[in-house]
PDB file of C-alpha atoms and ligand atoms in Angstrom:
ATOM      1  CA  MET C   1      19.846 -11.354  -8.279  1.00 43.00           C
ATOM      2  CA  PRO C   2      21.014  -7.786  -9.096  1.00 47.00           C
ATOM      3  CA  ASP C   3      21.246  -5.054  -6.370  1.00 52.00           C
ATOM      4  CA  GLY C   4      23.047  -7.337  -3.927  1.00 63.00           C
ATOM      5  CA  GLY C   5      19.955  -9.487  -3.647  1.00 87.00           C
ATOM      6  CA  ARG C   6      17.637  -6.699  -2.526  1.00 96.00           C
ATOM      7  CA  LEU C   7      14.110  -6.847  -3.785  1.00 98.00           C
ATOM      8  CA  ARG C   8      13.276  -4.224  -6.315  1.00 98.00           C
ATOM      9  CA  VAL C   9      10.064  -2.339  -5.383  1.00 98.00           C
ATOM     10  CA  VAL C  10       8.191   0.250  -7.402  1.00 99.00           C
ATOM     11  CA  ALA C  11       5.826   2.520  -5.462  1.00 99.00           C
ATOM     12  CA  LEU C  12       2.650   4.024  -6.955  1.00 98.00           C
ATOM     13  CA  ILE C  13       1.464   7.217  -5.136  1.00 98.00           C
ATOM     14  CA  SER C  14      -0.944  10.112  -5.513  1.00 98.00           C
ATOM     15  CA  GLY C  15      -0.349  12.395  -2.558  1.00 98.00           C
ATOM     16  CA  SER C  16       1.705  13.056   0.495  1.00 98.00           C
ATOM     17  CA  GLY C  17       3.777   9.884   0.326  1.00 98.00           C
ATOM     18  CA  SER C  18       4.116   9.395   4.012  1.00 98.00           C
ATOM     19  CA  ASN C  19       3.862   5.624   3.651  1.00 98.00           C
ATOM     20  CA  LEU C  20       6.392   5.907   0.800  1.00 98.00           C
ATOM     21  CA  GLN C  21       8.662   7.723   3.289  1.00 98.00           C
ATOM     22  CA  ALA C  22       8.308   4.981   5.828  1.00 98.00           C
ATOM     23  CA  LEU C  23       9.210   2.376   3.233  1.00 98.00           C
ATOM     24  CA  MET C  24      12.221   4.403   2.010  1.00 98.00           C
ATOM     25  CA  ASP C  25      13.459   4.949   5.677  1.00 97.00           C
ATOM     26  CA  ASP C  26      13.085   1.186   6.295  1.00 97.00           C
ATOM     27  CA  ALA C  27      14.890   0.312   3.085  1.00 96.00           C
ATOM     28  CA  ALA C  28      17.743   2.666   4.015  1.00 94.00           C
ATOM     29  CA  HIS C  29      18.201   0.816   7.265  1.00 91.00           C
ATOM     30  CA  GLY C  30      19.109  -2.316   5.597  1.00 80.00           C
ATOM     31  CA  GLN C  31      16.089  -4.413   5.027  1.00 72.00           C
ATOM     32  CA  ARG C  32      16.119  -6.545   1.977  1.00 91.00           C
ATOM     33  CA  PHE C  33      14.299  -4.297  -0.443  1.00 98.00           C
ATOM     34  CA  GLU C  34      14.934  -0.908  -2.182  1.00 97.00           C
ATOM     35  CA  ILE C  35      12.446   1.482  -3.702  1.00 98.00           C
ATOM     36  CA  VAL C  36      13.760   1.755  -7.326  1.00 98.00           C
ATOM     37  CA  ALA C  37      11.160   4.154  -8.698  1.00 98.00           C
ATOM     38  CA  VAL C  38       8.118   6.238  -7.583  1.00 99.00           C
ATOM     39  CA  ILE C  39       5.359   6.870  -9.980  1.00 98.00           C
ATOM     40  CA  SER C  40       2.607   9.405  -9.272  1.00 98.00           C
ATOM     41  CA  ASN C  41      -0.611   9.992 -11.247  1.00 98.00           C
ATOM     42  CA  ARG C  42      -0.616  13.536  -9.916  1.00 98.00           C
ATOM     43  CA  PRO C  43       2.211  15.951 -10.848  1.00 98.00           C
ATOM     44  CA  ASP C  44       1.827  17.887  -7.552  1.00 98.00           C
ATOM     45  CA  ALA C  45       2.197  14.831  -5.226  1.00 98.00           C
ATOM     46  CA  LEU C  46       4.476  15.720  -2.327  1.00 98.00           C
ATOM     47  CA  GLY C  47       5.822  12.099  -2.405  1.00 98.00           C
ATOM     48  CA  LEU C  48       7.509  12.919  -5.687  1.00 98.00           C
ATOM     49  CA  GLU C  49       9.698  15.476  -3.774  1.00 98.00           C
ATOM     50  CA  ARG C  50      10.401  12.852  -1.004  1.00 98.00           C
ATOM     51  CA  ALA C  51      11.631  10.412  -3.743  1.00 98.00           C
ATOM     52  CA  ARG C  52      13.899  13.030  -5.401  1.00 98.00           C
ATOM     53  CA  ARG C  53      15.363  13.999  -2.028  1.00 98.00           C
ATOM     54  CA  ALA C  54      16.329  10.290  -1.580  1.00 97.00           C
ATOM     55  CA  GLY C  55      17.704  10.136  -5.082  1.00 98.00           C
ATOM     56  CA  ILE C  56      15.067   7.800  -6.258  1.00 98.00           C
ATOM     57  CA  PRO C  57      13.640   8.314  -9.817  1.00 98.00           C
ATOM     58  CA  ALA C  58      10.324  10.082  -9.540  1.00 98.00           C
ATOM     59  CA  GLU C  59       7.978   9.722 -12.498  1.00 98.00           C
ATOM     60  CA  VAL C  60       4.667  11.401 -13.331  1.00 98.00           C
ATOM     61  CA  LEU C  61       2.048   9.712 -15.317  1.00 98.00           C
ATOM     62  CA  ASP C  62      -0.914  11.898 -15.261  1.00 98.00           C
ATOM     63  CA  HIS C  63      -4.177   9.990 -15.854  1.00 97.00           C
ATOM     64  CA  ARG C  64      -5.805  13.149 -17.257  1.00 96.00           C
ATOM     65  CA  ASP C  65      -3.496  12.915 -20.220  1.00 97.00           C
ATOM     66  CA  PHE C  66      -5.112   9.559 -21.367  1.00 97.00           C
ATOM     67  CA  ALA C  67      -8.412   8.858 -23.000  1.00 96.00           C
ATOM     68  CA  GLY C  68      -9.363   6.112 -20.534  1.00 95.00           C
ATOM     69  CA  ARG C  69      -8.271   3.526 -18.009  1.00 96.00           C
ATOM     70  CA  GLU C  70      -6.936   1.075 -20.498  1.00 96.00           C
ATOM     71  CA  PRO C  71      -4.515   3.282 -22.450  1.00 97.00           C
ATOM     72  CA  TYR C  72      -3.419   4.846 -19.045  1.00 98.00           C
ATOM     73  CA  GLU C  73      -2.660   1.477 -17.565  1.00 98.00           C
ATOM     74  CA  ALA C  74      -0.787   0.264 -20.701  1.00 98.00           C
ATOM     75  CA  GLU C  75       1.585   3.149 -20.228  1.00 98.00           C
ATOM     76  CA  LEU C  76       1.743   2.593 -16.528  1.00 98.00           C
ATOM     77  CA  ARG C  77       2.611  -0.989 -16.923  1.00 98.00           C
ATOM     78  CA  ALA C  78       5.367  -0.169 -19.522  1.00 98.00           C
ATOM     79  CA  LEU C  79       6.782   2.380 -17.069  1.00 98.00           C
ATOM     80  CA  ILE C  80       6.741   0.028 -14.158  1.00 98.00           C
ATOM     81  CA  GLU C  81       8.362  -2.724 -16.144  1.00 98.00           C
ATOM     82  CA  ARG C  82      11.232  -0.395 -17.063  1.00 98.00           C
ATOM     83  CA  TYR C  83      12.298  -0.758 -13.473  1.00 98.00           C
ATOM     84  CA  ALA C  84      11.932  -4.564 -13.346  1.00 98.00           C
ATOM     85  CA  PRO C  85      10.399  -4.753  -9.930  1.00 98.00           C
ATOM     86  CA  GLY C  86       9.778  -7.902  -7.904  1.00 98.00           C
ATOM     87  CA  LEU C  87       6.974  -6.086  -6.051  1.00 98.00           C
ATOM     88  CA  VAL C  88       4.679  -3.124  -6.638  1.00 99.00           C
ATOM     89  CA  VAL C  89       3.355  -1.158  -3.674  1.00 99.00           C
ATOM     90  CA  LEU C  90       0.339   1.040  -3.725  1.00 98.00           C
ATOM     91  CA  ALA C  91       1.152   3.789  -1.221  1.00 98.00           C
ATOM     92  CA  GLY C  92      -1.855   6.186  -1.267  1.00 98.00           C
ATOM     93  CA  PHE C  93      -2.359   5.524  -5.029  1.00 98.00           C
ATOM     94  CA  MET C  94      -5.958   6.765  -5.500  1.00 96.00           C
ATOM     95  CA  ARG C  95      -6.877   5.210  -8.859  1.00 96.00           C
ATOM     96  CA  ILE C  96      -9.034   2.226  -9.359  1.00 95.00           C
ATOM     97  CA  LEU C  97      -7.057  -0.350 -11.373  1.00 97.00           C
ATOM     98  CA  THR C  98      -8.675  -2.725 -13.964  1.00 97.00           C
ATOM     99  CA  PRO C  99      -8.821  -6.408 -13.412  1.00 97.00           C
ATOM    100  CA  ALA C 100      -6.445  -7.010 -16.260  1.00 97.00           C
ATOM    101  CA  PHE C 101      -3.791  -4.750 -14.622  1.00 98.00           C
ATOM    102  CA  VAL C 102      -4.241  -6.317 -11.260  1.00 98.00           C
ATOM    103  CA  VAL C 103      -4.166  -9.840 -12.485  1.00 97.00           C
ATOM    104  CA  HIS C 104      -0.887  -9.143 -14.217  1.00 98.00           C
ATOM    105  CA  TYR C 105       0.677  -8.317 -10.841  1.00 98.00           C
ATOM    106  CA  ALA C 106      -1.143 -11.029  -8.924  1.00 98.00           C
ATOM    107  CA  GLY C 107       0.902 -11.919  -5.872  1.00 98.00           C
ATOM    108  CA  ARG C 108       3.283  -9.122  -6.591  1.00 98.00           C
ATOM    109  CA  MET C 109       1.224  -6.036  -5.607  1.00 98.00           C
ATOM    110  CA  LEU C 110       0.386  -4.826  -2.133  1.00 98.00           C
ATOM    111  CA  ASN C 111      -1.856  -1.992  -0.947  1.00 98.00           C
ATOM    112  CA  ILE C 112      -2.372  -0.183   2.375  1.00 98.00           C
ATOM    113  CA  HIS C 113      -5.899   0.833   3.284  1.00 98.00           C
ATOM    114  CA  PRO C 114      -6.959   2.965   6.181  1.00 98.00           C
ATOM    115  CA  SER C 115      -9.565   0.604   7.796  1.00 98.00           C
ATOM    116  CA  LEU C 116      -9.835  -2.740   9.315  1.00 98.00           C
ATOM    117  CA  LEU C 117     -10.822  -4.572   6.296  1.00 98.00           C
ATOM    118  CA  PRO C 118     -13.292  -5.998   5.344  1.00 98.00           C
ATOM    119  CA  LYS C 119     -14.817  -2.990   7.117  1.00 98.00           C
ATOM    120  CA  PHE C 120     -14.956   0.411   5.245  1.00 98.00           C
ATOM    121  CA  ARG C 121     -13.635  -0.365   1.705  1.00 98.00           C
ATOM    122  CA  GLY C 122     -13.353   2.720  -0.489  1.00 97.00           C
ATOM    123  CA  LEU C 123     -13.019   6.341   0.612  1.00 97.00           C
ATOM    124  CA  HIS C 124     -13.727   8.387   3.823  1.00 98.00           C
ATOM    125  CA  THR C 125     -12.996   5.506   5.991  1.00 98.00           C
ATOM    126  CA  HIS C 126     -12.272   7.415   9.222  1.00 98.00           C
ATOM    127  CA  GLN C 127     -15.471   9.474   9.036  1.00 98.00           C
ATOM    128  CA  ARG C 128     -17.442   6.268   8.250  1.00 98.00           C
ATOM    129  CA  ALA C 129     -15.863   4.497  11.271  1.00 98.00           C
ATOM    130  CA  LEU C 130     -16.943   7.365  13.492  1.00 98.00           C
ATOM    131  CA  ASP C 131     -20.448   7.461  11.943  1.00 98.00           C
ATOM    132  CA  ALA C 132     -20.849   3.702  12.537  1.00 98.00           C
ATOM    133  CA  GLU C 133     -19.805   4.270  16.225  1.00 98.00           C
ATOM    134  CA  GLU C 134     -17.066   1.747  15.986  1.00 98.00           C
ATOM    135  CA  ARG C 135     -14.915   1.466  19.015  1.00 97.00           C
ATOM    136  CA  GLU C 136     -11.915   0.267  17.100  1.00 98.00           C
ATOM    137  CA  HIS C 137     -10.317   1.358  13.823  1.00 98.00           C
ATOM    138  CA  GLY C 138      -7.091   0.840  12.008  1.00 98.00           C
ATOM    139  CA  ALA C 139      -5.268   0.007   8.891  1.00 98.00           C
ATOM    140  CA  SER C 140      -4.684  -3.157   6.802  1.00 98.00           C
ATOM    141  CA  VAL C 141      -2.028  -4.226   4.195  1.00 99.00           C
ATOM    142  CA  HIS C 142      -3.371  -6.651   1.667  1.00 98.00           C
ATOM    143  CA  PHE C 143      -2.440  -8.365  -1.595  1.00 98.00           C
ATOM    144  CA  VAL C 144      -4.322  -6.527  -4.449  1.00 98.00           C
ATOM    145  CA  THR C 145      -6.951  -8.540  -6.208  1.00 98.00           C
ATOM    146  CA  PRO C 146      -9.576  -7.236  -8.813  1.00 96.00           C
ATOM    147  CA  GLU C 147     -12.041  -6.622  -5.881  1.00 96.00           C
ATOM    148  CA  LEU C 148     -11.527  -3.157  -4.654  1.00 95.00           C
ATOM    149  CA  ASP C 149      -9.923  -3.255  -1.269  1.00 97.00           C
ATOM    150  CA  GLY C 150     -11.021  -6.856  -1.124  1.00 97.00           C
ATOM    151  CA  GLY C 151      -7.735  -8.797  -1.390  1.00 98.00           C
ATOM    152  CA  PRO C 152      -6.346 -11.160   1.269  1.00 98.00           C
ATOM    153  CA  VAL C 153      -5.136  -9.183   4.273  1.00 98.00           C
ATOM    154  CA  VAL C 154      -1.685  -9.880   5.621  1.00 98.00           C
ATOM    155  CA  ILE C 155      -1.402  -7.516   8.609  1.00 98.00           C
ATOM    156  CA  GLN C 156      -3.585  -4.944  10.477  1.00 98.00           C
ATOM    157  CA  ALA C 157      -2.894  -2.307  13.126  1.00 98.00           C
ATOM    158  CA  ARG C 158      -5.741  -1.589  15.416  1.00 98.00           C
ATOM    159  CA  LEU C 159      -6.460   1.237  17.897  1.00 98.00           C
ATOM    160  CA  ALA C 160      -9.229   2.334  20.121  1.00 97.00           C
ATOM    161  CA  ILE C 161     -11.235   5.250  19.061  1.00 97.00           C
ATOM    162  CA  HIS C 162     -11.245   7.976  21.631  1.00 96.00           C
ATOM    163  CA  PRO C 163     -14.564   9.376  22.828  1.00 95.00           C
ATOM    164  CA  GLY C 164     -15.376  12.605  20.958  1.00 95.00           C
ATOM    165  CA  GLU C 165     -12.417  12.130  18.534  1.00 97.00           C
ATOM    166  CA  ASP C 166     -12.735  13.653  15.014  1.00 98.00           C
ATOM    167  CA  ALA C 167     -11.849  12.134  11.683  1.00 98.00           C
ATOM    168  CA  ALA C 168      -8.671  14.238  11.358  1.00 98.00           C
ATOM    169  CA  THR C 169      -6.992  13.085  14.599  1.00 98.00           C
ATOM    170  CA  LEU C 170      -8.220   9.532  13.933  1.00 98.00           C
ATOM    171  CA  ALA C 171      -6.648   9.691  10.521  1.00 98.00           C
ATOM    172  CA  GLN C 172      -3.393  10.910  11.882  1.00 98.00           C
ATOM    173  CA  ARG C 173      -3.215   8.150  14.522  1.00 98.00           C
ATOM    174  CA  VAL C 174      -4.068   5.526  11.916  1.00 98.00           C
ATOM    175  CA  LEU C 175      -1.421   6.846   9.561  1.00 98.00           C
ATOM    176  CA  ALA C 176       1.287   6.529  12.246  1.00 98.00           C
ATOM    177  CA  LEU C 177       0.366   2.855  12.487  1.00 98.00           C
ATOM    178  CA  GLU C 178       0.383   2.426   8.716  1.00 98.00           C
ATOM    179  CA  HIS C 179       4.007   3.499   8.867  1.00 98.00           C
ATOM    180  CA  ILE C 180       4.769   0.597  11.028  1.00 97.00           C
ATOM    181  CA  ILE C 181       2.860  -2.213   9.242  1.00 98.00           C
ATOM    182  CA  TYR C 182       3.641  -1.415   5.619  1.00 98.00           C
ATOM    183  CA  PRO C 183       7.401  -1.723   5.935  1.00 97.00           C
ATOM    184  CA  ARG C 184       6.914  -4.845   7.963  1.00 97.00           C
ATOM    185  CA  ALA C 185       4.834  -6.549   5.307  1.00 98.00           C
ATOM    186  CA  VAL C 186       7.156  -5.515   2.512  1.00 98.00           C
ATOM    187  CA  GLY C 187      10.139  -6.649   4.566  1.00 97.00           C
ATOM    188  CA  TRP C 188       8.495 -10.131   4.932  1.00 97.00           C
ATOM    189  CA  PHE C 189       7.930 -10.278   1.203  1.00 98.00           C
ATOM    190  CA  ALA C 190      11.418  -9.218   0.392  1.00 97.00           C
ATOM    191  CA  GLN C 191      12.761 -11.918   2.727  1.00 96.00           C
ATOM    192  CA  GLY C 192      10.604 -14.599   1.016  1.00 97.00           C
ATOM    193  CA  ARG C 193       8.703 -15.062   4.169  1.00 98.00           C
ATOM    194  CA  LEU C 194       5.399 -13.776   2.682  1.00 98.00           C
ATOM    195  CA  ARG C 195       3.635 -14.805  -0.530  1.00 98.00           C
ATOM    196  CA  LEU C 196       0.214 -15.237  -1.923  1.00 98.00           C
ATOM    197  CA  GLY C 197      -0.647 -18.865  -1.906  1.00 98.00           C
ATOM    198  CA  ALA C 198      -2.551 -20.755  -4.744  1.00 97.00           C
ATOM    199  CA  ASP C 199      -5.303 -21.060  -2.211  1.00 97.00           C
ATOM    200  CA  GLY C 200      -5.715 -17.369  -2.316  1.00 97.00           C
ATOM    201  CA  ARG C 201      -4.481 -16.772   1.204  1.00 98.00           C
ATOM    202  CA  PRO C 202      -1.380 -15.044   2.314  1.00 98.00           C
ATOM    203  CA  TRP C 203       1.270 -17.498   3.535  1.00 98.00           C
ATOM    204  CA  LEU C 204       3.762 -16.357   6.131  1.00 98.00           C
ATOM    205  CA  ASP C 205       6.817 -18.553   7.126  1.00 98.00           C
ATOM    206  CA  GLY C 206       5.432 -21.497   5.229  1.00 98.00           C
ATOM    207  CA  GLU C 207       1.982 -21.429   6.842  1.00 98.00           C
ATOM    208  CA  PRO C 208      -1.320 -20.051   5.502  1.00 98.00           C
ATOM    209  CA  LEU C 209      -2.686 -17.141   7.456  1.00 98.00           C
ATOM    210  CA  MET C 210      -6.086 -18.056   8.558  1.00 97.00           C
ATOM    211  CA  ALA C 211      -6.457 -14.546   9.937  1.00 98.00           C
ATOM    212  CA  PRO C 212      -4.405 -11.403   9.508  1.00 98.00           C
ATOM    213  CA  ILE C 213      -1.481 -10.710  11.873  1.00 98.00           C
ATOM    214  CA  VAL C 214      -2.906  -7.917  14.240  1.00 98.00           C
ATOM    215  CA  ILE C 215      -0.786  -5.296  15.865  1.00 96.00           C
ATOM    216  CA  ASP C 216      -2.519  -3.538  18.777  1.00 95.00           C
ATOM    217  CA  ALA C 217      -1.519   0.097  19.360  1.00 89.00           C
ATOM    218  CA  ALA C 218      -0.570   0.932  22.837  1.00 66.00           C
ATOM    219  CA  ALA C 219      -3.618   2.131  24.858  1.00 51.00           C
ATOM    220  CA  GLY C 220      -4.139   5.904  24.815  1.00 45.00           C
TER     221      GLY C 220
HETATM  222  C1  GAR I 301      -3.000   6.526   3.610  1.00 96.52           C
HETATM  223  O1  GAR I 301      -3.834   6.729   4.711  1.00 96.52           O
HETATM  224  C2  GAR I 301      -3.485   5.223   2.824  1.00 96.52           C
HETATM  225  O2  GAR I 301      -3.886   4.194   3.666  1.00 96.52           O
HETATM  226  C3  GAR I 301      -4.609   5.781   2.023  1.00 96.52           C
HETATM  227  O3  GAR I 301      -4.200   7.063   1.580  1.00 96.52           O
HETATM  228  C4  GAR I 301      -3.308   7.591   2.514  1.00 96.52           C
HETATM  229  C5  GAR I 301      -1.995   7.931   1.768  1.00 96.52           C
HETATM  230  O4  GAR I 301      -1.179   8.663   2.616  1.00 96.52           O
HETATM  231  N1  GAR I 301      -4.929   4.929   0.946  1.00 96.52           N
HETATM  232  C6  GAR I 301      -6.207   4.625   0.492  1.00 96.52           C
HETATM  233  O5  GAR I 301      -7.179   5.135   0.984  1.00 96.52           O
HETATM  234  C7  GAR I 301      -6.204   3.635  -0.639  1.00 96.52           C
HETATM  235  N2  GAR I 301      -7.545   3.136  -0.726  1.00 96.52           N
HETATM  236  P1  GAR I 301       0.350   8.850   2.261  1.00 96.52           P
HETATM  237  O6  GAR I 301       0.310   9.465   0.861  1.00 96.52           O
HETATM  238  O7  GAR I 301       0.877   9.951   3.246  1.00 96.52           O
HETATM  239  O8  GAR I 301       1.048   7.575   2.279  1.00 96.52           O
END
């Protein structure tokens, strides 16, 4: 394998890129993957700057320059393939992907989502968790399947919602946990410990996961 055996990872982003940063930091500390390119659908995404600072190619593919999802994704796929990744990570990539695109990367694409899936797929997860008077909330890393935020979950981080907490502080606390679980899942994948089984479940260390791995945040 090229690159001294390290897994080649392409990250898709739309915004701040703090999860991307966590992945780049982890990669720099010697795990078995490297981020070989960052692609944003938004030219103003802060994550592009993070990539440039780390010396990683930062590409913009603005969806507004395309007539629809299919032509956009054809170009996106071509751009991704130029970097020959073994894994694609969605790190705050806020575009819905077509089934054809997702199926092409089946078992080779992970996403992080700010809720305890299957709860609160889609947007505004923190406010929705508060509105539903949930006592716990968190984040999930899952393999991407055509069902939006519906793919098999590998790992979750869970915290207790504080009484009177607002969506902004909750989002911040969840994000800090995202930065722990995403590098962990990508590291497992890179080490060959994690894969998507033919049964549709994640397999970790040769066993199907009957439930996601759950990390509980320290109380408080
Ligand atoms: C993260 O909270 C991520 O879970 C969420 O967007 C944020 C991106 O932050 N993703 C989704 O909602 C995808 N459905 P970041 O750009 O700082 O990593």
